[in-house]
Short mmCIF file of C-alpha atoms in Angstrom, two decimals:
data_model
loop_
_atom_site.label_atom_id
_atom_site.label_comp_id
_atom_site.label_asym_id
_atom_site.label_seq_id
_atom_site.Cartn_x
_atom_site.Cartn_y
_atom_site.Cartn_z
CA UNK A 141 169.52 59.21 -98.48
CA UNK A 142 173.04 58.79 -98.82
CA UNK A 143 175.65 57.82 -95.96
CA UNK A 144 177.29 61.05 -95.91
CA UNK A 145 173.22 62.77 -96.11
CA UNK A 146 172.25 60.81 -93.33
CA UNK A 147 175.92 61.64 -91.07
CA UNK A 148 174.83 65.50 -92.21
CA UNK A 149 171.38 65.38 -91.66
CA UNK A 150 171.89 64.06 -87.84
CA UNK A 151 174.93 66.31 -87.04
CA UNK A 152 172.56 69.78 -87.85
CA UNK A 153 169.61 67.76 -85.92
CA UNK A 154 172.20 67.17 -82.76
CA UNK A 155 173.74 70.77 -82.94
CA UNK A 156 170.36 72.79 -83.40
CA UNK A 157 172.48 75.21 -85.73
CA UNK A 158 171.31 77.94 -88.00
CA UNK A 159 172.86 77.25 -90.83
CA UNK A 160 175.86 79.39 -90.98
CA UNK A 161 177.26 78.39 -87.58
CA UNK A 162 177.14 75.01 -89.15
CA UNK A 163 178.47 76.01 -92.16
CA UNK A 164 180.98 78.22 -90.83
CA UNK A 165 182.33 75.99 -87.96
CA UNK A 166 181.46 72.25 -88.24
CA UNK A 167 181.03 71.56 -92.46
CA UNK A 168 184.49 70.69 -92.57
CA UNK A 169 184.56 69.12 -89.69
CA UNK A 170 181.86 66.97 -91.12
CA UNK A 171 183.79 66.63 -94.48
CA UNK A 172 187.16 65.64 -92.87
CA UNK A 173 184.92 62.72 -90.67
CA UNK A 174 183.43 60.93 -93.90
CA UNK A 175 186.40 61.01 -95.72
CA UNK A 176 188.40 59.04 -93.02
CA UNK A 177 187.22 55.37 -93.92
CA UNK A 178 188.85 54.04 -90.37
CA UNK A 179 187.29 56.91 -88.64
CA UNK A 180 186.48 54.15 -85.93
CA UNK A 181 189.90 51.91 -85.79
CA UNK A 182 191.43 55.02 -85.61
CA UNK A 183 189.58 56.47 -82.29
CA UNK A 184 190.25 52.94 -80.97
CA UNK A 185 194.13 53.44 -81.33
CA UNK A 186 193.35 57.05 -79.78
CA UNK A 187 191.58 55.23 -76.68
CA UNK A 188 194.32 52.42 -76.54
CA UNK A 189 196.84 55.14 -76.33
CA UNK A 190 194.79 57.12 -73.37
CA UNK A 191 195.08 53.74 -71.45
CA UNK A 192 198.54 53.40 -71.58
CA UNK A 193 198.91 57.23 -70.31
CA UNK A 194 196.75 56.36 -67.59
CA UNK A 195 194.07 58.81 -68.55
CA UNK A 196 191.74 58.09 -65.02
CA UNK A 197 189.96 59.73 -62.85
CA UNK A 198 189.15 58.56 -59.32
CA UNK A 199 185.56 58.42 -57.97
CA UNK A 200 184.22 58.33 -54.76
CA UNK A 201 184.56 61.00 -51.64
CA UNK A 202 185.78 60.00 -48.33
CA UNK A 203 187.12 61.98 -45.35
CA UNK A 204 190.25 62.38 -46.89
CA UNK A 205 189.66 62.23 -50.59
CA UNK A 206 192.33 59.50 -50.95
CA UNK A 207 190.91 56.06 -52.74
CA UNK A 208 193.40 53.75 -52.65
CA UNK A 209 191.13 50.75 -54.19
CA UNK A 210 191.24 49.61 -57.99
CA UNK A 211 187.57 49.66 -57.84
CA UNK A 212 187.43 53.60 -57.61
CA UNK A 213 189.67 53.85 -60.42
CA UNK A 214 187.34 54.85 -64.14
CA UNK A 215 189.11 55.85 -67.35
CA UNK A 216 187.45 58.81 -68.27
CA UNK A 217 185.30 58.08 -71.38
CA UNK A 218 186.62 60.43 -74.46
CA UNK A 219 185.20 61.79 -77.64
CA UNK A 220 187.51 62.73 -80.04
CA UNK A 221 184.88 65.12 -82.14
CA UNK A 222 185.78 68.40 -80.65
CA UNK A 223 183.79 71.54 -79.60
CA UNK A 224 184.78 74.12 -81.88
CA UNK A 225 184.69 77.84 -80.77
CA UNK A 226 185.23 81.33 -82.88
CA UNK A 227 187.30 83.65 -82.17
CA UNK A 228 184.50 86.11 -81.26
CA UNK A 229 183.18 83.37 -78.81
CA UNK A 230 186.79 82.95 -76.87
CA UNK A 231 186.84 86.20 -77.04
CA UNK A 232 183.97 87.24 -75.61
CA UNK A 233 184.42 84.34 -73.00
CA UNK A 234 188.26 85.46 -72.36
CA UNK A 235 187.18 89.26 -71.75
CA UNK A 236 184.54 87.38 -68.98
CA UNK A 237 186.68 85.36 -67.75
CA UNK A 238 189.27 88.10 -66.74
CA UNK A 239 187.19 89.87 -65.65
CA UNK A 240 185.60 87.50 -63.17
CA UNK A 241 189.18 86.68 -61.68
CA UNK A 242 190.33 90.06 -60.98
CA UNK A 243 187.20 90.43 -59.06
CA UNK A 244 188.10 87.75 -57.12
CA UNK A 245 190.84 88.48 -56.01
CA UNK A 246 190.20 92.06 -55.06
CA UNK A 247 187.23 90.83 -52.95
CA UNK A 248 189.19 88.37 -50.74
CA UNK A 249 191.85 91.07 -50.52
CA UNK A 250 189.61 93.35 -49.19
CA UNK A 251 187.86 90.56 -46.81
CA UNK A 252 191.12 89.37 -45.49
CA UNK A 253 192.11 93.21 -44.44
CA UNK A 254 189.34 93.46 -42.55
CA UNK A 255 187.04 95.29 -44.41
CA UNK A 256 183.59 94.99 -45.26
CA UNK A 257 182.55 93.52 -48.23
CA UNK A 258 178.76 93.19 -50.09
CA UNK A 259 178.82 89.80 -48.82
CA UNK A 260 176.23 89.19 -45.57
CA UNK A 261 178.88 88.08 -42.57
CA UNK A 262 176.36 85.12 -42.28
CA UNK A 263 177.62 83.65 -45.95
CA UNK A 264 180.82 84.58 -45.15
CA UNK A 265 181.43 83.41 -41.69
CA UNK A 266 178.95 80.15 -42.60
CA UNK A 267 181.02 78.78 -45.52
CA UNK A 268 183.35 76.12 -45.39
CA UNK A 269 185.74 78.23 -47.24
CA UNK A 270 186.26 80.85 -45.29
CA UNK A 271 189.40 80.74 -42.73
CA UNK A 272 189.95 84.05 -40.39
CA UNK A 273 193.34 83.48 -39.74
CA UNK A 274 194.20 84.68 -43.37
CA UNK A 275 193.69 88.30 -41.84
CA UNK A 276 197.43 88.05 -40.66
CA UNK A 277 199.17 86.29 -43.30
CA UNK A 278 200.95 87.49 -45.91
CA UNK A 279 199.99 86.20 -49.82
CA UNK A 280 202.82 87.14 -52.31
CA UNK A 281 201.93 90.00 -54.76
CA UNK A 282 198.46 90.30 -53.29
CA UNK A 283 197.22 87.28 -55.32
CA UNK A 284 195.04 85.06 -53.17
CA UNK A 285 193.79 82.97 -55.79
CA UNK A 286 195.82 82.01 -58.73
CA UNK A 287 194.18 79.12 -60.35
CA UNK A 288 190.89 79.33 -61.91
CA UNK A 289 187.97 77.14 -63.60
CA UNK A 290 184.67 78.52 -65.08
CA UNK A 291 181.63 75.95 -65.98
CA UNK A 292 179.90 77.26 -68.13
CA UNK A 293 176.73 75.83 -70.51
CA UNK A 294 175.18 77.38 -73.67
CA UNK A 295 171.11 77.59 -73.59
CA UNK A 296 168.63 76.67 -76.21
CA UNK A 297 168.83 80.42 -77.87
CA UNK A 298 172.76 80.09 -78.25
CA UNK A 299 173.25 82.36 -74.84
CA UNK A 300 176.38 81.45 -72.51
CA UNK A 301 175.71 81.12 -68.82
CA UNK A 302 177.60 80.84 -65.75
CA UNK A 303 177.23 77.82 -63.22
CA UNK A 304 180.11 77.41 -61.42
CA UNK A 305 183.41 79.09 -60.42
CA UNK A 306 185.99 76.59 -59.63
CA UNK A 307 189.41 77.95 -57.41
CA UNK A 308 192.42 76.39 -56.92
CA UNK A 309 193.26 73.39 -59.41
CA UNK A 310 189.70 72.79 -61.32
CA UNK A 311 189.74 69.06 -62.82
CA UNK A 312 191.09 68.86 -66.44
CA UNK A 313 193.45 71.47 -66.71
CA UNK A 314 196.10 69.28 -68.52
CA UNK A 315 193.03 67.09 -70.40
CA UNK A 316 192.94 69.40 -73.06
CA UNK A 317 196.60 69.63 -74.01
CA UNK A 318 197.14 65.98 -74.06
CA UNK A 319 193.73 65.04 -76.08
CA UNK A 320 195.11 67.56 -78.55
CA UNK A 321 198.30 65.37 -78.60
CA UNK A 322 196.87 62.48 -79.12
CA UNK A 323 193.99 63.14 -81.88
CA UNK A 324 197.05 64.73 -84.22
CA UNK A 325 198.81 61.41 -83.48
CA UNK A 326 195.63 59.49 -84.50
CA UNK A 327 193.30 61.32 -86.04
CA UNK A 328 195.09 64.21 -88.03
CA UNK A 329 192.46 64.23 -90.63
CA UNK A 330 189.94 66.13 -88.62
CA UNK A 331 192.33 69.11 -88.17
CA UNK A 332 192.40 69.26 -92.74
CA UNK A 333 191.36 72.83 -92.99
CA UNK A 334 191.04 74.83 -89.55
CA UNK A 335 193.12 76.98 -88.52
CA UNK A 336 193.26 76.77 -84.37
CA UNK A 337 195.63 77.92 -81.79
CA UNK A 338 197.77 75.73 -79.54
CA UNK A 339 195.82 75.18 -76.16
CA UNK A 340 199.44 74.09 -74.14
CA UNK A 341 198.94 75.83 -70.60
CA UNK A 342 201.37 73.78 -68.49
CA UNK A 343 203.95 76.11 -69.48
CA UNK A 344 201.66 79.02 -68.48
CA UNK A 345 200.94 77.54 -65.25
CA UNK A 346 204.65 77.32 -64.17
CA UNK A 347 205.36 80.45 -65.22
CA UNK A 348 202.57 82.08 -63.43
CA UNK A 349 203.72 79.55 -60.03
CA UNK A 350 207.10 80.97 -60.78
CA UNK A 351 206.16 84.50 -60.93
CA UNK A 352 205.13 84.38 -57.32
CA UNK A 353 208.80 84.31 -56.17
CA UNK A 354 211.23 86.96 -56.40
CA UNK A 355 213.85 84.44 -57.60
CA UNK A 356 215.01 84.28 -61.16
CA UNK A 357 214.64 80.28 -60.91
CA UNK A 358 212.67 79.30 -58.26
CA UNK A 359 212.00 75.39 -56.43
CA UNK A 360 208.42 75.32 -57.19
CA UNK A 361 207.22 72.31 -55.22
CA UNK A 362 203.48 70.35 -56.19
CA UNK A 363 202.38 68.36 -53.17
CA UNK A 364 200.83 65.70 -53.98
CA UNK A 365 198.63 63.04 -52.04
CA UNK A 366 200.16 59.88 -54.18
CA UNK A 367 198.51 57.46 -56.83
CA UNK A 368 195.42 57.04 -55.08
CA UNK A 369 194.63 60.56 -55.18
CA UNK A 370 191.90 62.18 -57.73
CA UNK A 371 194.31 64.46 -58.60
CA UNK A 372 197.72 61.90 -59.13
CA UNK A 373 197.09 61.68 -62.80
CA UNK A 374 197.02 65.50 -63.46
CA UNK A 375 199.92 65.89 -61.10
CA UNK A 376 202.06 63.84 -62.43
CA UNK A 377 201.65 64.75 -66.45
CA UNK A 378 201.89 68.75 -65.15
CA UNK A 379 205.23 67.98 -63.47
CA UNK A 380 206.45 65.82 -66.39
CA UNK A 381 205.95 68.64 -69.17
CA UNK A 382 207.15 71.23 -66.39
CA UNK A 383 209.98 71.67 -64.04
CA UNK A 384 208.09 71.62 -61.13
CA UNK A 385 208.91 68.92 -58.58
CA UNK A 386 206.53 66.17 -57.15
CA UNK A 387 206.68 66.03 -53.01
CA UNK A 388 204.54 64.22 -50.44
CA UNK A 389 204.17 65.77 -47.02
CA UNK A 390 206.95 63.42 -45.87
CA UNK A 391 209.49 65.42 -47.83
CA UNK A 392 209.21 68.81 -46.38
CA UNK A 393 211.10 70.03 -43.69
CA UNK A 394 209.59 73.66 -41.70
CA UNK A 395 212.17 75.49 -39.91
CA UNK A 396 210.65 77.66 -36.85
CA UNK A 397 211.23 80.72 -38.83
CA UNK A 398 208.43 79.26 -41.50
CA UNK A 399 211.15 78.22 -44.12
CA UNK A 400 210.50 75.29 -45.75
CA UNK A 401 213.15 73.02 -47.00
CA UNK A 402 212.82 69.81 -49.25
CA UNK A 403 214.49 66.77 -48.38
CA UNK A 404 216.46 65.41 -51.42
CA UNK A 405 217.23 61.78 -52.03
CA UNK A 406 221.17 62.89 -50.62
CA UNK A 407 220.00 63.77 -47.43
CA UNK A 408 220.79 67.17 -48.52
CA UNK A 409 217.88 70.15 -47.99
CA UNK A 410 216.41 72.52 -50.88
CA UNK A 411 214.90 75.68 -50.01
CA UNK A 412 211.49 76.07 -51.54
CA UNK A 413 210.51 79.05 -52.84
CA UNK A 414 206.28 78.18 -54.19
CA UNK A 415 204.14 75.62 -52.93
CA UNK A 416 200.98 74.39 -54.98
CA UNK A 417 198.61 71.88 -52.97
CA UNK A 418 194.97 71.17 -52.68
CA UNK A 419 194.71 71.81 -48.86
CA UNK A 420 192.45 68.69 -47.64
CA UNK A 421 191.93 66.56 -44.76
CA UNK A 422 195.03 64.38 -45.58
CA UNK A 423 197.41 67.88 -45.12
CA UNK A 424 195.66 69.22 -42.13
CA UNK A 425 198.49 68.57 -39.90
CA UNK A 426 200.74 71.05 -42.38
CA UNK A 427 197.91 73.68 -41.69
CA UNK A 428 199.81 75.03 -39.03
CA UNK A 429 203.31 74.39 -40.45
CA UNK A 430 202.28 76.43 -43.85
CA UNK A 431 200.76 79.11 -41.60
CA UNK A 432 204.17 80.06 -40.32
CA UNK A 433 205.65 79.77 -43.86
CA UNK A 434 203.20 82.15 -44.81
CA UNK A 435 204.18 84.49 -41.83
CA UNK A 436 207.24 84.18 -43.12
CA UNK A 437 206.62 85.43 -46.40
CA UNK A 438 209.81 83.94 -48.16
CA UNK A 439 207.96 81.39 -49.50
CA UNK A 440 204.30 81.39 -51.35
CA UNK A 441 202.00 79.05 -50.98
CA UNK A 442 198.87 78.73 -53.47
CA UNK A 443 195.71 77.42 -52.80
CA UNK A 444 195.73 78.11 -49.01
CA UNK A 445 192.34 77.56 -46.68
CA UNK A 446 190.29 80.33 -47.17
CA UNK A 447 191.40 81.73 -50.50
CA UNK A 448 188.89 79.93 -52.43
CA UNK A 449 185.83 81.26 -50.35
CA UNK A 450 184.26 82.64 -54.22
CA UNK A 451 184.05 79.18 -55.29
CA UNK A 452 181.35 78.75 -52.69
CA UNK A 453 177.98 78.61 -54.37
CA UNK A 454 176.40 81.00 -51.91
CA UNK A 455 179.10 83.60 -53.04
CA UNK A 456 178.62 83.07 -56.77
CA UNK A 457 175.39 85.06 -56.26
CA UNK A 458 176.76 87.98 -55.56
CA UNK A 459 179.76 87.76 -58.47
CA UNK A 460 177.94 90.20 -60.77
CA UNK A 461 177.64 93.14 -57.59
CA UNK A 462 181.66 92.25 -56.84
CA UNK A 463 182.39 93.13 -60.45
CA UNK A 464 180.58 96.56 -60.36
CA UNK A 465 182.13 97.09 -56.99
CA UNK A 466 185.46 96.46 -57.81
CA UNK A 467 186.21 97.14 -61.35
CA UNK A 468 183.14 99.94 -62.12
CA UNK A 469 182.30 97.41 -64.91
CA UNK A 470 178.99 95.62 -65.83
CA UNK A 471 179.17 91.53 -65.73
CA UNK A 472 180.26 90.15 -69.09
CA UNK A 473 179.19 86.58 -68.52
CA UNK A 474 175.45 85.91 -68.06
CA UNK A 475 174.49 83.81 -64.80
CA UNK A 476 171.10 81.96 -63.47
CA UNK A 477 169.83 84.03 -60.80
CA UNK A 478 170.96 82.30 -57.08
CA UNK A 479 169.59 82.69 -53.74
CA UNK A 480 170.90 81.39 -50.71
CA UNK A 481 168.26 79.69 -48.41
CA UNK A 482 169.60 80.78 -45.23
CA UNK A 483 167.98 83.54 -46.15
CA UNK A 484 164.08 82.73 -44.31
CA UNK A 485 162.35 85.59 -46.26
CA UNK A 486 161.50 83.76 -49.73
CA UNK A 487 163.20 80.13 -48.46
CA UNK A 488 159.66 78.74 -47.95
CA UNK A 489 158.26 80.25 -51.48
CA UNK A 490 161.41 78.47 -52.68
CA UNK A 491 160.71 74.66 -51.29
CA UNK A 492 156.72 75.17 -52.05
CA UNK A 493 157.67 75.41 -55.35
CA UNK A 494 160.93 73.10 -55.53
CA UNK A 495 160.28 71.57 -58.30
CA UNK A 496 161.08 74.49 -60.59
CA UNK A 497 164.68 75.03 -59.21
CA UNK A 498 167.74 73.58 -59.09
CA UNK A 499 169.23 72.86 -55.01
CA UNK A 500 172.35 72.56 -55.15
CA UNK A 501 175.16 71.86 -51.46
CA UNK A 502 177.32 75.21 -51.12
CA UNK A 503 180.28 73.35 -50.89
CA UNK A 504 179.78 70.38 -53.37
CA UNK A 505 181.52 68.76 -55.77
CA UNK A 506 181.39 66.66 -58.84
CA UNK A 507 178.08 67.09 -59.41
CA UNK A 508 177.22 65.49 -56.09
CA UNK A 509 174.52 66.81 -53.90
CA UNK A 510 172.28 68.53 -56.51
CA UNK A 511 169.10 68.34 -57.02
CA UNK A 512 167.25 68.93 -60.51
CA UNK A 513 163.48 70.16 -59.55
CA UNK A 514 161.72 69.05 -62.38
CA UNK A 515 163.54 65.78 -63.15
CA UNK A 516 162.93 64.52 -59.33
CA UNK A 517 159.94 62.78 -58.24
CA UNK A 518 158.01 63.45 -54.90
CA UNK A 519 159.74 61.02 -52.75
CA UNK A 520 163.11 62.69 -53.75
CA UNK A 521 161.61 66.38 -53.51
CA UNK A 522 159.96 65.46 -50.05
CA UNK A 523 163.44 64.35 -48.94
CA UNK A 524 165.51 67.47 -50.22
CA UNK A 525 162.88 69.45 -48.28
CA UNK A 526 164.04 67.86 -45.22
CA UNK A 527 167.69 68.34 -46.08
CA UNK A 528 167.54 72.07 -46.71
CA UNK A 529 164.96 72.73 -43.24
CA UNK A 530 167.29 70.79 -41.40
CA UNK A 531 170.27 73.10 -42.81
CA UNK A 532 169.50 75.80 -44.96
CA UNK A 533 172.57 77.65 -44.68
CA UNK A 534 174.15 74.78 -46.37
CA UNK A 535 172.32 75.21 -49.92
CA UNK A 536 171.60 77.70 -52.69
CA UNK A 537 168.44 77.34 -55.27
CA UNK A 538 169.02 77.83 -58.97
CA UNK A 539 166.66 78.86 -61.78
CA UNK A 540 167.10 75.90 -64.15
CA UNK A 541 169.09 76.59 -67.17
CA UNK A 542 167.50 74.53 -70.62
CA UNK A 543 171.17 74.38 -71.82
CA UNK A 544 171.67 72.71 -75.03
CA UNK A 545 172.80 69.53 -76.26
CA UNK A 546 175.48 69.18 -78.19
CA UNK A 547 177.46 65.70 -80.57
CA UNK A 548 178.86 62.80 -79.42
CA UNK A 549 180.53 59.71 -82.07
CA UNK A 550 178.62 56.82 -81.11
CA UNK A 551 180.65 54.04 -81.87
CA UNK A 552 178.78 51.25 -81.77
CA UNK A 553 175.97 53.03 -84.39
CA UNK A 554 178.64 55.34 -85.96
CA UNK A 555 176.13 58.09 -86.10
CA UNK A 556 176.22 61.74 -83.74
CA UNK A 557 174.24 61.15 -80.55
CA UNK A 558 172.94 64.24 -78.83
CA UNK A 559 173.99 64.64 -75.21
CA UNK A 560 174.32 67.72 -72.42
CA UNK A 561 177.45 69.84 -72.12
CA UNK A 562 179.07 72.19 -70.94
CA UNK A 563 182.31 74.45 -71.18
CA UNK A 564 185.14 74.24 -68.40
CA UNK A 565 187.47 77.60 -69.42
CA UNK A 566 190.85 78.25 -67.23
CA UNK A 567 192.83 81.06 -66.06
CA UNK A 568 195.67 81.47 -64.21
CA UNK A 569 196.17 84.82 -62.15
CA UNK A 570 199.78 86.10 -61.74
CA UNK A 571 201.42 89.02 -59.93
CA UNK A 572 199.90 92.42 -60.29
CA UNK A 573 196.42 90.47 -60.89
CA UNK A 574 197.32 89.62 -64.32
CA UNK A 575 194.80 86.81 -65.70
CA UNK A 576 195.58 83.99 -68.52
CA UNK A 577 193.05 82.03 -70.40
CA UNK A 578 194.12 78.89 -71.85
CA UNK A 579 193.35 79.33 -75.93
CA UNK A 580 190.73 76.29 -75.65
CA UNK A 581 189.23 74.22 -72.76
CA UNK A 582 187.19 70.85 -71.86
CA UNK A 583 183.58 70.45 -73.50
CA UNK A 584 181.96 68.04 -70.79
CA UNK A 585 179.55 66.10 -71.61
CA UNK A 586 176.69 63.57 -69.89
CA UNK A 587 175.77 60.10 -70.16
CA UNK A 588 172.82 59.44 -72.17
CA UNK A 589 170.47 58.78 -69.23
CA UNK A 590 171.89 61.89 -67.07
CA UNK A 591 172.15 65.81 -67.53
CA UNK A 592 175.42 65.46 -64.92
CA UNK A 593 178.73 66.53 -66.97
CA UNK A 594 181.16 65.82 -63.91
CA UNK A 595 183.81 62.83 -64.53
CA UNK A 596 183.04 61.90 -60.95
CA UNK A 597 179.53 61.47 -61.79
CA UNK A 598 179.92 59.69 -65.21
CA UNK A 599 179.98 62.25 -67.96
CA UNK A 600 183.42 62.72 -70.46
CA UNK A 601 185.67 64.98 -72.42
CA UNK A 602 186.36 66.15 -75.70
CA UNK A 603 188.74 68.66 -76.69
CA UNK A 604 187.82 72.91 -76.73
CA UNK A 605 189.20 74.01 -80.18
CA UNK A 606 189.63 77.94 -80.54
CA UNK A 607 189.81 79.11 -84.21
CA UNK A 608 192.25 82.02 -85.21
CA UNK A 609 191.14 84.97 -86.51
CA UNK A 610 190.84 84.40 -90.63
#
């Protein structure tokens, strides 16, 4: 068997593709990767060039999410074969997508007028991100939550499912558009022969941040938490392709009317018109402060407490019943079937039988505090058993999902090595509920000894490529 057989041969075993999906989407793909002789050199100048952008990701979760230490710091590990999608699959995952977001939105509209909602008051009023003091403040154009991220993962009969919904500003959003950069810097020859359209969303984001004032060119302020933040890196490439301005806390000044002014390098004050911030312990003390702004209502303020209560995994159960509540549709986008376990009439059926469910913390990130049934041994099952008695309303149990594997360039034995992934898709939600989806995305992926996609946890990126419609 020939190189190139061999390369083939491995690439259909990895994908588990009929044959026209492979033939369709990945032959040239395949084509354009053999006929590159310094196919490796060249993702090594890709990598090299990743490192001098900083490409990093911070691990590690403390009180105030701020890790200040080099040790903490990882450069997120990159594969530069993307994950190709139709156009019938974005489409199909755009249409979902939209629709989820609109729902959202209505629902915490609803919840924060006071009305009742399909989801129990015990959920609600038990969830970390739930804040009642949103009942009297005022959110510009009726748009709680403008910034979303959908994980989703593909299953061993080609089916897309829903894990997570992400609020507020889900990791990666500005990966995509700078792994695009680079590979045509470095590796143009995989794009020979696909047509695909341009996945840029900064742009997209400011305009939709923009949109939220009723200024022709508004100050549109990002707050940041500095370089020791998980977030610095995304932060600061989003406000260099942008015009949106960096601030820490230090920089803003409140008036007692709830304007908020920042404080320019002069001595001089700006009046901001949108604030975008990750509300966390290191900005609780401009809780109150952005309260008042709020009250205000001169200047909006995205990703407040409270507004990304559907991100909460106790919620997401309930996403398909929102959708035919609120929009008199049927759910587009599949999901595993979730049940909260505050909920004592099937939580004991549920632990007796652990091991065929995936336990995941309502409120957790990165791919921390879950636990995968039927890859855990006793000890670990005893202990989660434990965890969940001594709380229950703090966890959800998931059917487990067989999602697929799909390729990843090992460099070292220049051949495809299988691995899990997944699909992180984002929106942006604008005034009059008006939803984006970026025209590509972030494929995930694990290391070879876990099933955990998360950065935070270990996994990578490659690049989401959407085809145009031939």
């Amino acid at each position: 068997m020939s190189h190139r057989e061999m390369i083939k041969d491995n690439l259909t075993k990895v994908l588990s593709y009929p044959n026209d999906i492979y033939n369709s989407t990945y032959k040239q793909l395949l084509d354009n990767l053999i006929d590159t002789k310094k196919i490796k050199h060249k993702f090594n100048l890709a990598n090299e060039e990743l490192k001098r952008n900083s490409f990093q990701f911070l691990i590690g979760y403390g009180s105030n999410n701020y890790f200040p230490n080099a040790r903490d710091e990882n450069y997120i590990p990159v594969d530069w074969l993307p994950k190709i999608l139709t156009y019938d699959q974005y489409t199909y995952i755009q249409k979902g997508v939209k629709q989820r977001a609109k729902a959202f939105n209505l629902f915490l509209h609803d919840l924060y007028l006071g009305n009742s909602t399909l989801i129990p008051d015990e959920i609600i009023k038990t969830s970390n991100f739930f804040s009642i003091k949103n009942q009297s403040l005022l959110f510009k154009h009726r748009i709680y939550a403008h910034i979303y991220g959908i994980d989703m993962v593909t299953d061993q009969k080609n089916k897309i499912y829903v894990l997570e919904d992400n609020l507020g500003f889900p990791a990666g959003m500005v990966y995509p558009q700078m792994l695009r950069q680079i590979t045509k810097q470095y590796v143009p020859e995989l794009f020979t022969g696909y047509n695909i359209y341009n996945n840029s969303y900064t742009d997209e984001m400011y305009r939709m941040l923009s949109s939220l004032s009723d200024i022709e060119k508004p100050v549109v302020v990002y707050l940041q938490r500095g370089p020791g933040a998980v977030d610095f890196f995304e932060a600061r490439l989003f406000s260099q392709q942008t015009n949106i301005i960096l601030a820490d806390a230090e920089d803003l000044y409140f008036e007692e009317d709830g304007r908020v002014f920042l404080r320019l390098s002069n001595g001089r004050l700006k009046k901001i018109d949108v604030i975008y911030l990750r509300l966390t312990e290191r900005f609780r003390d401009l809780y109150e402060s952005l309260t008042k702004t709020l009250m205000g209502g001169e200047t909006a303020v995205v990703t407040f407490k409270g507004n990304m209560l559907p991100a909460d995994k106790a919620v997401f159960s309930y996403v398909p019943q929102l959708i035919q509540y609120y929009l008199g549709e049927e759910a587009i986008l599949k999901q595993p079937n979730t049940l909260w376990l505050g909920d004592n009439s099937y939580r004991e059926l549920i632990l007796s039988n652990i091991d065929k469910f995936v336990i995941k913390s309502r409120s957790g990130v990165g791919g921390k505090q879950v636990l995968i049934g039927n890859e855990a041994n006793i000890e670990t099952l005893d202990i989660w058993k434990s965890k969940v008695r001594n709380a229950p309303e703090s966890y959800i149990a998931q059917e487990i999902v067989y999602f697929s594997k799909f390729a990843k360039w090992d460099d070292q034995k220049e051949i495809l090595m299988p691995v899990f992934s997944d699909l992180r898709m984002f929106g942006t939600i604008g005034k009059g509920n008006k939803v984006s989806v970026m025209q590509g995305g972030l494929c995930r992926f694990s290391s070879s000894t876990s099933r955990i996609v998360n950065t935070s946890s270990g996994g990578g990126v490659k690049d989401i490529w959407v085809q145009k419609d031939s």
